[in-house]
Coordinates of N, CA and C in Angstrom, one line a residue:
H851 N 16.9 -0.3 8.2 CA 17.7 -1.4 8.0 C 17.1 -2.7 8.5
E852 N 16.7 -2.6 9.8 CA 16.1 -3.8 10.5 C 14.9 -4.3 9.8
L853 N 14.0 -3.4 9.4 CA 12.8 -3.8 8.8 C 13.0 -4.4 7.4
Q854 N 13.8 -3.8 6.6 CA 14.0 -4.4 5.2 C 14.7 -5.7 5.3
G855 N 15.8 -5.8 6.2 CA 16.5 -7.1 6.3 C 15.7 -8.2 6.9
S856 N 14.9 -7.9 7.9 CA 14.0 -8.9 8.6 C 13.0 -9.4 7.6
L857 N 12.4 -8.5 6.8 CA 11.4 -9.0 5.8 C 12.0 -9.9 4.8
L858 N 13.2 -9.6 4.4 CA 13.9 -10.5 3.4 C 14.1 -11.8 4.0
V859 N 14.8 -11.9 5.2 CA 15.2 -13.1 5.8 C 13.9 -14.0 6.1
D860 N 12.9 -13.3 6.6 CA 11.6 -14.1 6.9 C 11.1 -14.7 5.6
E861 N 11.1 -14.0 4.5 CA 10.6 -14.6 3.3 C 11.5 -15.7 2.8
V862 N 12.8 -15.6 2.9 CA 13.7 -16.6 2.5 C 13.6 -17.9 3.4
S863 N 13.4 -17.7 4.7 CA 13.3 -18.8 5.6 C 12.0 -19.6 5.3
A864 N 10.9 -18.8 5.0 CA 9.6 -19.5 4.7 C 9.8 -20.3 3.4
A865 N 10.5 -19.8 2.4 CA 10.7 -20.5 1.2 C 11.5 -21.7 1.4
V866 N 12.6 -21.6 2.1 CA 13.5 -22.8 2.4 C 12.7 -23.9 3.2
N867 N 11.9 -23.5 4.2 CA 11.1 -24.4 4.9 C 10.1 -25.2 4.0
E868 N 9.5 -24.4 3.1 CA 8.6 -25.0 2.2 C 9.2 -26.0 1.2
L869 N 10.4 -25.6 0.7 CA 11.1 -26.5 -0.2 C 11.7 -27.7 0.5
L870 N 12.1 -27.6 1.7 CA 12.7 -28.7 2.5 C 11.8 -29.2 3.5
K871 N 10.5 -29.3 3.2 CA 9.5 -29.9 4.2 C 10.0 -31.3 4.5
E872 N 10.5 -32.0 3.4 CA 11.1 -33.3 3.6 C 12.6 -33.1 3.4
P873 N 13.4 -33.0 4.4 CA 14.8 -32.7 4.3 C 15.6 -33.8 3.5
S874 N 15.1 -35.0 3.5 CA 15.7 -36.1 2.8 C 15.2 -36.1 1.4
V875 N 16.0 -35.9 0.4 CA 15.6 -36.0 -1.0 C 16.2 -37.2 -1.7
D876 N 15.6 -37.7 -2.8 CA 16.2 -38.7 -3.6 C 17.6 -38.2 -4.1
A877 N 18.6 -39.1 -4.1 CA 19.9 -38.7 -4.6 C 19.8 -38.2 -6.0
A878 N 18.9 -38.8 -6.8 CA 18.8 -38.4 -8.2 C 18.2 -37.1 -8.4
D879 N 17.5 -36.6 -7.4 CA 16.8 -35.3 -7.5 C 17.6 -34.2 -6.8
L880 N 18.8 -34.5 -6.2 CA 19.5 -33.5 -5.4 C 19.8 -32.2 -6.2
D881 N 20.4 -32.4 -7.4 CA 20.8 -31.2 -8.2 C 19.7 -30.4 -8.5
D882 N 18.6 -31.0 -9.0 CA 17.4 -30.2 -9.3 C 16.8 -29.5 -8.1
T883 N 16.8 -30.2 -6.9 CA 16.3 -29.6 -5.7 C 17.1 -28.3 -5.3
L884 N 18.4 -28.4 -5.4 CA 19.3 -27.3 -5.0 C 19.1 -26.1 -6.0
H885 N 19.0 -26.4 -7.3 CA 18.8 -25.3 -8.2 C 17.4 -24.7 -8.1
E886 N 16.4 -25.5 -7.8 CA 15.1 -25.0 -7.6 C 15.1 -24.0 -6.4
M887 N 15.8 -24.5 -5.3 CA 15.9 -23.6 -4.1 C 16.6 -22.3 -4.4
R888 N 17.7 -22.4 -5.2 CA 18.5 -21.2 -5.5 C 17.6 -20.3 -6.3
A889 N 16.9 -20.8 -7.3 CA 16.1 -19.9 -8.2 C 15.0 -19.3 -7.4
T890 N 14.4 -20.0 -6.5 CA 13.3 -19.4 -5.6 C 13.8 -18.3 -4.8
I891 N 15.0 -18.5 -4.1 CA 15.5 -17.5 -3.2 C 16.0 -16.3 -4.0
E892 N 16.6 -16.6 -5.2 CA 17.1 -15.4 -6.0 C 15.9 -14.5 -6.5
S893 N 14.7 -15.2 -6.7 CA 13.6 -14.4 -7.0 C 13.1 -13.5 -5.9
I894 N 13.2 -14.1 -4.6 CA 12.8 -13.3 -3.4 C 13.8 -12.1 -3.2
V895 N 15.1 -12.4 -3.4 CA 16.1 -11.4 -3.3 C 16.0 -10.3 -4.3
A896 N 15.6 -10.7 -5.5 CA 15.5 -9.7 -6.6 C 14.3 -8.7 -6.2
S897 N 13.2 -9.3 -5.7 CA 12.1 -8.4 -5.3 C 12.5 -7.5 -4.1
A898 N 13.3 -8.0 -3.2 CA 13.7 -7.2 -2.1 C 14.7 -6.1 -2.5
V899 N 15.5 -6.4 -3.5 CA 16.4 -5.4 -4.0 C 15.6 -4.3 -4.7
E900 N 14.6 -4.7 -5.4 CA 13.8 -3.7 -6.1 C 13.1 -2.8 -5.1
R901 N 12.7 -3.3 -4.0 CA 12.0 -2.5 -2.9 C 13.0 -1.5 -2.3
V902 N 14.3 -1.9 -2.2 CA 15.3 -1.0 -1.7 C 15.4 0.2 -2.6
S903 N 15.3 0.0 -3.9 CA 15.5 1.1 -4.9 C 14.4 2.1 -4.8
I904 N 13.3 1.8 -4.3 CA 12.2 2.8 -4.2 C 11.7 3.1 -2.8
F905 N 12.0 2.2 -1.8 CA 11.5 2.4 -0.5 C 11.8 3.8 0.1
F906 N 13.1 4.1 0.1 CA 13.6 5.3 0.8 C 13.1 6.5 0.0
T907 N 13.0 6.4 -1.3 CA 12.5 7.5 -2.1 C 11.1 7.9 -1.8
A908 N 10.3 6.8 -1.7 CA 8.8 7.0 -1.3 C 8.7 7.6 0.1
E909 N 9.5 7.1 1.0 CA 9.4 7.6 2.4 C 9.9 9.1 2.5
I910 N 10.9 9.4 1.8 CA 11.4 10.8 1.8 C 10.4 11.7 1.2
T911 N 9.8 11.3 0.1 CA 8.8 12.1 -0.6 C 7.6 12.4 0.4
K912 N 7.2 11.3 1.0 CA 6.0 11.4 2.0 C 6.3 12.3 3.1
M913 N 7.6 12.2 3.6 CA 8.0 13.1 4.8 C 8.0 14.6 4.3
L914 N 8.6 14.9 3.2 CA 8.7 16.2 2.8 C 7.3 16.8 2.4
S915 N 6.5 16.0 1.9 CA 5.1 16.5 1.5 C 4.1 16.5 2.6
A916 N 4.5 16.0 3.8 CA 3.5 15.8 4.9 C 3.0 17.2 5.3
P917 N 1.7 17.3 5.4 CA 1.1 18.6 6.0 C 1.5 18.8 7.4
I918 N 1.7 20.0 7.8 CA 2.0 20.3 9.2 C 0.8 20.6 10.0
R919 N 0.8 20.0 11.2 CA -0.3 20.2 12.1 C 0.2 20.5 13.5
A920 N -0.5 21.5 14.2 CA -0.1 21.9 15.5 C -0.6 20.8 16.5
C921 N -1.7 20.1 16.2 CA -2.3 19.1 17.1 C -2.5 17.8 16.3
A922 N -2.6 16.7 17.0 CA -2.8 15.4 16.4 C -4.1 15.5 15.5
P923 N -4.0 15.1 14.2 CA -5.1 15.2 13.3 C -6.1 14.1 13.4
N924 N -6.7 14.0 14.6 CA -7.7 12.9 14.8 C -8.9 13.1 14.0
V925 N -9.5 12.1 13.5 CA -10.7 12.2 12.7 C -11.9 12.1 13.6
D926 N -12.0 11.1 14.5 CA -13.0 10.9 15.5 C -12.4 10.0 16.5
E927 N -13.3 9.5 17.4 CA -12.8 8.7 18.5 C -12.3 7.3 18.0
S928 N -12.8 6.9 16.9 CA -12.4 5.6 16.4 C -11.2 5.6 15.4
V929 N -10.9 6.8 15.0 CA -9.7 7.0 14.1 C -8.8 8.1 14.7
Q930 N -7.8 7.6 15.4 CA -6.9 8.5 16.1 C -5.5 8.4 15.5
A931 N -4.9 9.6 15.4 CA -3.5 9.7 15.0 C -2.6 9.2 16.1
V932 N -1.5 8.5 15.7 CA -0.5 8.0 16.6 C 0.9 8.4 16.1
P933 N 1.9 8.5 17.0 CA 3.2 8.8 16.5 C 3.7 7.7 15.5
A934 N 4.3 8.2 14.4 CA 4.8 7.3 13.4 C 5.8 6.3 13.9
Q935 N 6.0 5.2 13.3 CA 6.9 4.2 13.8 C 8.4 4.6 13.5
G936 N 9.2 4.0 14.4 CA 10.7 4.2 14.2 C 11.2 5.6 14.4
P937 N 12.2 6.0 13.7 CA 12.8 7.3 13.9 C 11.9 8.5 13.7
L938 N 10.8 8.3 13.0 CA 9.9 9.4 12.7 C 8.9 9.7 13.8
S939 N 9.0 8.9 14.8 CA 8.0 9.0 15.9 C 8.0 10.3 16.7
A940 N 9.1 11.0 16.7 CA 9.2 12.2 17.5 C 8.6 13.4 16.7
R941 N 8.6 13.3 15.4 CA 8.2 14.5 14.6 C 7.0 14.3 13.7
F942 N 6.5 13.1 13.6 CA 5.4 12.8 12.7 C 4.3 12.0 13.3
W943 N 3.1 12.3 12.9 CA 1.9 11.5 13.3 C 1.5 10.6 12.1
A944 N 1.0 9.4 12.4 CA 0.5 8.6 11.3 C -1.0 8.4 11.6
L945 N -1.7 8.4 10.5 CA -3.2 8.2 10.6 C -3.7 7.2 9.5
D946 N -4.3 6.2 10.0 CA -4.8 5.2 9.0 C -5.9 5.8 8.1
D947 N -5.8 5.4 6.8 CA -6.7 5.9 5.8 C -7.3 4.8 5.1
W948 N -8.6 4.6 5.2 CA -9.3 3.5 4.5 C -10.2 4.0 3.3
S949 N -9.8 5.2 2.8 CA -10.7 5.8 1.8 C -10.4 5.2 0.4
T950 N -9.2 4.6 0.2 CA -8.8 4.1 -1.1 C -9.6 2.9 -1.5
T951 N -10.3 2.9 -2.6 CA -11.0 1.7 -3.1 C -10.2 0.9 -4.0
C952 N -10.3 -0.4 -3.8 CA -9.6 -1.3 -4.7 C -10.5 -2.5 -5.1
G953 N -10.2 -3.2 -6.1 CA -11.1 -4.3 -6.6 C -12.1 -3.8 -7.6
E954 N -12.5 -4.7 -8.5 CA -13.4 -4.4 -9.5 C -14.9 -4.5 -9.0
G955 N -15.5 -3.4 -8.8 CA -16.9 -3.4 -8.4 C -17.2 -3.9 -7.0
A956 N -16.1 -4.2 -6.3 CA -16.3 -4.8 -5.0 C -16.4 -3.8 -3.9
G957 N -15.9 -2.6 -4.2 CA -16.0 -1.5 -3.2 C -15.1 -1.8 -2.0
L958 N -14.0 -2.5 -2.2 CA -13.1 -2.9 -1.1 C -12.3 -1.7 -0.7
K959 N -12.1 -1.5 0.5 CA -11.3 -0.4 1.0 C -9.8 -0.9 1.4
A960 N -8.9 -0.2 0.8 CA -7.5 -0.5 1.1 C -6.9 0.4 2.1
K961 N -6.2 -0.2 3.1 CA -5.7 0.6 4.2 C -4.4 1.3 3.8
A962 N -4.2 2.5 4.0 CA -3.0 3.3 3.8 C -2.7 4.1 5.0
Q963 N -1.5 4.7 5.0 CA -1.2 5.6 6.2 C -0.9 7.0 5.7
L964 N -1.6 7.9 6.3 CA -1.3 9.3 6.0 C -0.3 9.8 7.0
L965 N 0.6 10.7 6.6 CA 1.7 11.2 7.5 C 1.5 12.7 7.7
F966 N 1.6 13.1 8.9 CA 1.5 14.6 9.3 C 2.7 15.0 10.1
R967 N 3.3 16.1 9.8 CA 4.4 16.6 10.6 C 3.9 17.4 11.8
S968 N 4.4 17.1 12.9 CA 4.0 17.8 14.2 C 4.8 19.1 14.3
L969 N 4.1 20.1 14.5 CA 4.8 21.4 14.6 C 5.6 21.5 15.9
F970 N 5.1 20.9 16.9 CA 5.8 21.0 18.2 C 6.5 19.7 18.7
G971 N 6.3 18.6 17.9 CA 6.7 17.3 18.4 C 5.6 16.5 18.9
T972 N 5.6 15.2 18.6 CA 4.4 14.4 19.0 C 4.3 14.1 20.5
S973 N 5.4 14.4 21.2 CA 5.4 14.1 22.7 C 4.9 15.4 23.5
T974 N 4.8 16.5 22.8 CA 4.4 17.7 23.5 C 2.9 17.6 23.9
R975 N 2.6 18.1 25.1 CA 1.3 18.0 25.6 C 0.4 18.9 24.6
A976 N -0.9 18.5 24.5 CA -1.9 19.1 23.7 C -2.1 20.5 24.2
M977 N -2.1 21.5 23.4 CA -2.4 22.9 23.7 C -3.7 23.3 23.0
E978 N -4.3 24.4 23.5 CA -5.5 24.9 22.9 C -5.7 26.3 23.3
G979 N -6.6 27.0 22.6 CA -7.0 28.4 22.9 C -5.8 29.3 22.6
I980 N -5.7 30.3 23.5 CA -4.7 31.4 23.3 C -3.3 30.9 23.3
E981 N -3.1 29.9 24.2 CA -1.7 29.4 24.3 C -1.3 28.7 23.0
L982 N -2.2 28.0 22.4 CA -1.9 27.3 21.1 C -1.6 28.4 20.0
H983 N -2.4 29.4 20.0 CA -2.2 30.4 18.9 C -0.9 31.2 19.2
Q984 N -0.5 31.4 20.4 CA 0.7 32.1 20.7 C 1.9 31.3 20.2
Q985 N 1.9 30.0 20.5 CA 2.9 29.1 20.1 C 3.1 28.9 18.6
V986 N 1.9 28.9 17.9 CA 1.9 28.8 16.5 C 2.6 30.0 15.9
I987 N 2.2 31.2 16.4 CA 2.8 32.4 15.9 C 4.3 32.5 16.1
A988 N 4.8 32.0 17.2 CA 6.2 32.0 17.5 C 7.0 31.0 16.8
Q989 N 6.4 30.0 16.2 CA 7.1 28.8 15.6 C 7.2 29.1 14.1
P990 N 8.5 29.1 13.6 CA 8.7 29.3 12.2 C 8.1 28.0 11.4
I991 N 7.4 28.2 10.4 CA 6.7 27.1 9.6 C 7.1 27.2 8.2
V992 N 7.6 26.1 7.7 CA 7.9 25.9 6.3 C 7.2 24.7 5.8
Q993 N 6.2 24.8 5.0 CA 5.4 23.7 4.4 C 6.1 23.3 3.1
L994 N 7.0 22.3 3.1 CA 7.7 22.0 1.9 C 6.8 21.4 0.8
G995 N 5.6 20.9 1.2 CA 4.7 20.4 0.2 C 4.3 21.5 -0.8
Q996 N 4.5 22.8 -0.4 CA 4.1 23.9 -1.3 C 5.2 24.1 -2.3
F997 N 6.3 23.4 -2.3 CA 7.4 23.6 -3.2 C 7.6 22.2 -3.9
P998 N 6.7 21.8 -4.8 CA 6.8 20.5 -5.4 C 8.1 20.3 -6.2
A999 N 8.6 21.3 -6.8 CA 9.9 21.2 -7.6 C 11.0 20.8 -6.6
F1000 N 11.1 21.4 -5.4 CA 12.1 21.1 -4.5 C 12.0 19.6 -4.0
V1001 N 10.7 19.2 -3.7 CA 10.5 17.9 -3.2 C 10.9 16.9 -4.3
D1002 N 10.6 17.2 -5.5 CA 10.9 16.3 -6.7 C 12.4 16.2 -6.8
A1003 N 13.1 17.3 -6.7 CA 14.6 17.3 -6.9 C 15.2 16.5 -5.8
V1004 N 14.8 16.6 -4.5 CA 15.3 15.8 -3.4 C 15.0 14.3 -3.6
S1005 N 13.8 14.0 -4.1 CA 13.4 12.6 -4.3 C 14.3 12.0 -5.4
Q1006 N 14.5 12.7 -6.4 CA 15.3 12.2 -7.5 C 16.8 11.9 -7.1
T1007 N 17.3 12.8 -6.2 CA 18.7 12.6 -5.7 C 18.7 11.4 -4.8
V1008 N 17.7 11.2 -4.0 CA 17.7 10.1 -3.1 C 17.5 8.8 -3.9
Q1009 N 16.7 8.8 -4.9 CA 16.4 7.6 -5.7 C 17.7 7.2 -6.4
A1010 N 18.5 8.2 -6.9 CA 19.8 7.8 -7.6 C 20.7 7.2 -6.6
E1011 N 20.8 7.7 -5.3 CA 21.6 7.1 -4.3 C 21.1 5.6 -4.0
C1012 N 19.8 5.5 -3.9 CA 19.2 4.1 -3.6 C 19.5 3.2 -4.8
L1013 N 19.5 3.6 -6.0 CA 19.7 2.7 -7.1 C 21.2 2.3 -7.1
R1014 N 22.1 3.2 -6.7 CA 23.5 2.8 -6.6 C 23.7 1.7 -5.5
A1015 N 23.0 2.0 -4.4 CA 23.1 1.0 -3.3 C 22.5 -0.3 -3.7
S1016 N 21.4 -0.3 -4.4 CA 20.7 -1.6 -4.8 C 21.6 -2.4 -5.7
E1017 N 22.4 -1.8 -6.6 CA 23.3 -2.5 -7.4 C 24.3 -3.2 -6.6
K1018 N 24.9 -2.5 -5.6 CA 25.8 -3.1 -4.7 C 25.2 -4.3 -3.9
I1019 N 24.0 -4.1 -3.5 CA 23.3 -5.2 -2.8 C 23.1 -6.4 -3.7
R1020 N 22.6 -6.1 -4.9 CA 22.4 -7.2 -5.9 C 23.6 -8.0 -6.1
A1021 N 24.8 -7.4 -6.3 CA 26.0 -8.1 -6.5 C 26.5 -8.9 -5.3
A1022 N 26.3 -8.3 -4.1 CA 26.7 -9.0 -2.9 C 25.8 -10.2 -2.7
A1023 N 24.5 -10.0 -2.8 CA 23.6 -11.1 -2.6 C 23.8 -12.2 -3.6
A1024 N 24.2 -11.9 -4.8 CA 24.4 -12.9 -5.8 C 25.6 -13.8 -5.4
K1025 N 26.6 -13.3 -4.8 CA 27.7 -14.1 -4.4 C 27.3 -15.0 -3.3
V1026 N 26.3 -14.6 -2.5 CA 25.8 -15.5 -1.4 C 24.9 -16.6 -2.0
T1027 N 24.0 -16.3 -2.9 CA 23.0 -17.3 -3.4 C 23.7 -18.3 -4.3
E1028 N 24.7 -17.8 -5.0 CA 25.4 -18.8 -5.9 C 26.0 -19.9 -5.1
Q1029 N 26.3 -19.7 -3.8 CA 26.8 -20.8 -3.0 C 25.9 -21.9 -2.8
L1030 N 24.6 -21.7 -3.0 CA 23.6 -22.7 -2.7 C 23.8 -23.9 -3.6
T1031 N 24.3 -23.7 -4.8 CA 24.5 -24.9 -5.7 C 26.0 -25.2 -5.9
D1032 N 26.9 -24.5 -5.2 CA 28.3 -24.8 -5.3 C 28.6 -26.2 -4.7
D1033 N 29.6 -26.8 -5.4 CA 30.0 -28.2 -5.0 C 30.6 -28.2 -3.6
A1034 N 31.2 -27.1 -3.1 CA 31.7 -27.0 -1.8 C 31.1 -25.8 -1.1
S1035 N 29.7 -25.8 -0.9 CA 29.0 -24.7 -0.4 C 29.4 -24.4 1.1
H1036 N 29.4 -23.1 1.4 CA 29.7 -22.7 2.8 C 28.4 -22.8 3.6
Y1037 N 27.3 -22.9 3.0 CA 26.0 -22.8 3.7 C 25.2 -24.0 3.7
V1038 N 25.2 -24.8 2.7 CA 24.4 -26.0 2.6 C 25.2 -27.3 2.9
C1039 N 24.7 -28.2 3.7 CA 25.3 -29.4 4.0 C 24.5 -30.6 3.4
C1040 N 25.1 -31.4 2.6 CA 24.3 -32.6 2.0 C 25.0 -33.8 2.6
A1041 N 24.2 -34.6 3.3 CA 24.7 -35.9 3.9 C 24.0 -37.1 3.3
P1042 N 24.7 -37.9 2.6 CA 24.1 -39.2 2.0 C 23.6 -40.1 3.1
T1043 N 22.5 -40.7 3.0 CA 21.9 -41.6 3.9 C 21.3 -42.8 3.2
N1044 N 20.9 -43.8 3.9 CA 20.2 -45.0 3.3 C 20.9 -45.5 2.1
G1045 N 22.2 -45.8 2.3 CA 23.0 -46.4 1.3 C 23.1 -45.5 0.1
C1046 N 23.2 -44.2 0.3 CA 23.3 -43.1 -0.7 C 22.1 -43.0 -1.6
K1047 N 21.0 -43.6 -1.2 CA 19.8 -43.4 -2.0 C 19.1 -42.1 -1.7
K1048 N 19.3 -41.6 -0.5 CA 18.7 -40.4 0.0 C 19.8 -39.4 0.4
I1049 N 19.5 -38.1 0.3 CA 20.5 -37.1 0.7 C 19.8 -36.2 1.7
Y1050 N 20.3 -36.0 2.9 CA 19.8 -35.2 3.9 C 20.4 -33.8 3.7
V1051 N 19.5 -32.8 3.4 CA 19.9 -31.4 3.1 C 19.6 -30.5 4.3
H1052 N 20.5 -29.8 4.8 CA 20.2 -28.8 5.8 C 21.2 -27.6 5.7
F1053 N 20.9 -26.5 6.4 CA 21.8 -25.4 6.4 C 22.6 -25.3 7.6
H1054 N 23.8 -24.9 7.5 CA 24.7 -24.8 8.7 C 24.1 -23.7 9.6
R1055 N 24.0 -24.0 10.9 CA 23.6 -23.0 11.9 C 24.7 -22.0 12.2
S1056 N 24.3 -20.8 12.6 CA 25.3 -19.9 13.0 C 26.0 -20.4 14.3
P1057 N 27.3 -20.1 14.5 CA 27.9 -20.6 15.7 C 27.4 -20.0 17.0
H1058 N 27.3 -20.8 18.0 CA 26.8 -20.2 19.3 C 27.8 -19.2 19.8
G1059 N 27.2 -18.2 20.5 CA 28.0 -17.2 21.1 C 28.3 -16.0 20.2
V1060 N 27.8 -16.1 18.9 CA 28.0 -14.9 18.0 C 26.7 -14.1 18.1
S1061 N 26.9 -12.8 18.4 CA 25.7 -12.0 18.5 C 25.0 -11.8 17.2
S1062 N 23.7 -11.7 17.2 CA 22.9 -11.6 16.0 C 21.8 -10.6 16.3
C1063 N 21.4 -9.8 15.3 CA 20.3 -8.9 15.4 C 18.9 -9.6 15.2
R1064 N 19.0 -10.9 15.0 CA 17.8 -11.7 14.8 C 17.6 -12.6 16.0
V1065 N 16.3 -12.7 16.4 CA 16.0 -13.5 17.6 C 15.7 -15.0 17.1
G1066 N 16.2 -15.9 17.9 CA 16.0 -17.3 17.7 C 17.1 -17.9 16.8
L1067 N 16.8 -19.2 16.4 CA 17.8 -19.9 15.6 C 17.9 -19.3 14.2
H1068 N 19.1 -19.2 13.7 CA 19.3 -18.7 12.3 C 20.5 -19.4 11.7
T1069 N 20.6 -19.3 10.4 CA 21.7 -20.1 9.7 C 22.7 -19.1 9.2
V1070 N 23.9 -19.7 8.9 CA 25.0 -18.9 8.3 C 24.6 -18.2 7.0
F1071 N 23.8 -19.0 6.2 CA 23.3 -18.4 5.0 C 22.4 -17.2 5.2
E1072 N 21.5 -17.2 6.2 CA 20.6 -16.1 6.5 C 21.4 -14.9 6.9
D1073 N 22.4 -15.2 7.8 CA 23.3 -14.1 8.3 C 24.1 -13.4 7.1
A1074 N 24.6 -14.3 6.2 CA 25.3 -13.7 5.1 C 24.4 -12.9 4.2
L1075 N 23.2 -13.4 3.9 CA 22.3 -12.6 3.1 C 21.9 -11.3 3.7
L1076 N 21.6 -11.4 5.0 CA 21.2 -10.2 5.7 C 22.4 -9.2 5.7
T1077 N 23.6 -9.6 5.9 CA 24.7 -8.8 5.9 C 24.9 -8.1 4.5
A1078 N 24.7 -8.9 3.4 CA 24.8 -8.3 2.1 C 23.9 -7.1 1.9
F1079 N 22.7 -7.1 2.6 CA 21.8 -6.0 2.5 C 22.2 -4.9 3.4
V1080 N 22.4 -5.1 4.7 CA 22.6 -4.0 5.6 C 23.9 -3.3 5.4
R1081 N 24.9 -4.0 4.8 CA 26.2 -3.4 4.5 C 26.0 -2.3 3.5
Y1082 N 25.1 -2.4 2.5 CA 25.0 -1.4 1.5 C 23.8 -0.6 1.5
L1083 N 22.8 -0.9 2.4 CA 21.7 0.0 2.5 C 22.1 1.4 2.8
P1084 N 21.5 2.4 2.1 CA 21.8 3.8 2.3 C 21.5 4.2 3.7
T1085 N 22.4 4.8 4.4 CA 22.1 5.3 5.7 C 21.6 6.7 5.7
P1086 N 20.9 7.2 6.7 CA 20.5 8.6 6.7 C 21.6 9.6 6.5
A1087 N 22.8 9.3 7.0 CA 23.9 10.2 6.8 C 24.3 10.3 5.3
K1088 N 24.3 9.1 4.6 CA 24.6 9.1 3.2 C 23.6 9.8 2.4
L1089 N 22.3 9.6 2.7 CA 21.3 10.3 2.0 C 21.3 11.8 2.2
K1090 N 21.6 12.2 3.4 CA 21.7 13.6 3.7 C 22.9 14.3 2.9
A1091 N 24.0 13.5 2.9 CA 25.2 14.0 2.2 C 24.9 14.1 0.7
A1092 N 24.1 13.1 0.2 CA 23.8 13.1 -1.3 C 22.9 14.3 -1.6
V1093 N 22.0 14.6 -0.7 CA 21.1 15.8 -1.0 C 21.8 17.1 -0.9
G1094 N 22.8 17.1 0.1 CA 23.6 18.3 0.3 C 22.9 19.3 1.1

């Protein structure tokens, strides 16, 4: 939730800052400026909603298909596996992979991340020799990657749940962005200056004292947009219930 929401708000903030580099606009250009800002932000939101519809599916597929390793799958001293980020850190290792080539004839290497499931947990001390073999024999192992039909069925179920969530997010976000051009916007303040020749455009800041998951200054609009996302993002519990 935090990652997806933060990426969205960061992109929106950058777009608003770019569009309002000069916060005072000519009065004759106000309507066009507001509609341009709305169109730009709606495009960013649409891209973020699309990511929601596939992000969890891709992650679930990668988790289920991850090879199992008893020890960290280090390649050499320069390429070391580390615990995966976030909730996966206790059970999965991540290993940078630069083997993918991209670009036409350029031989450019694209960085990707390989995921490996730890048999004993990533925080367990490294074992070797007889002790390692004894622990491996005693540990039940199910390599789900050997059952592609099962992985595909789970992925499709998760994707269906994510698509339903993305539709709810899209509808909620639309109600927020349409306020950008509303005559009585909750989020945008337009103040005439210089004898009404110029209009000072700014966003209402969130009230002081209200807790926020974001660090630093933030606007009511950003909070509303972030809420539209996190409210409907599928939770692990919902995904688990959907898979059954």
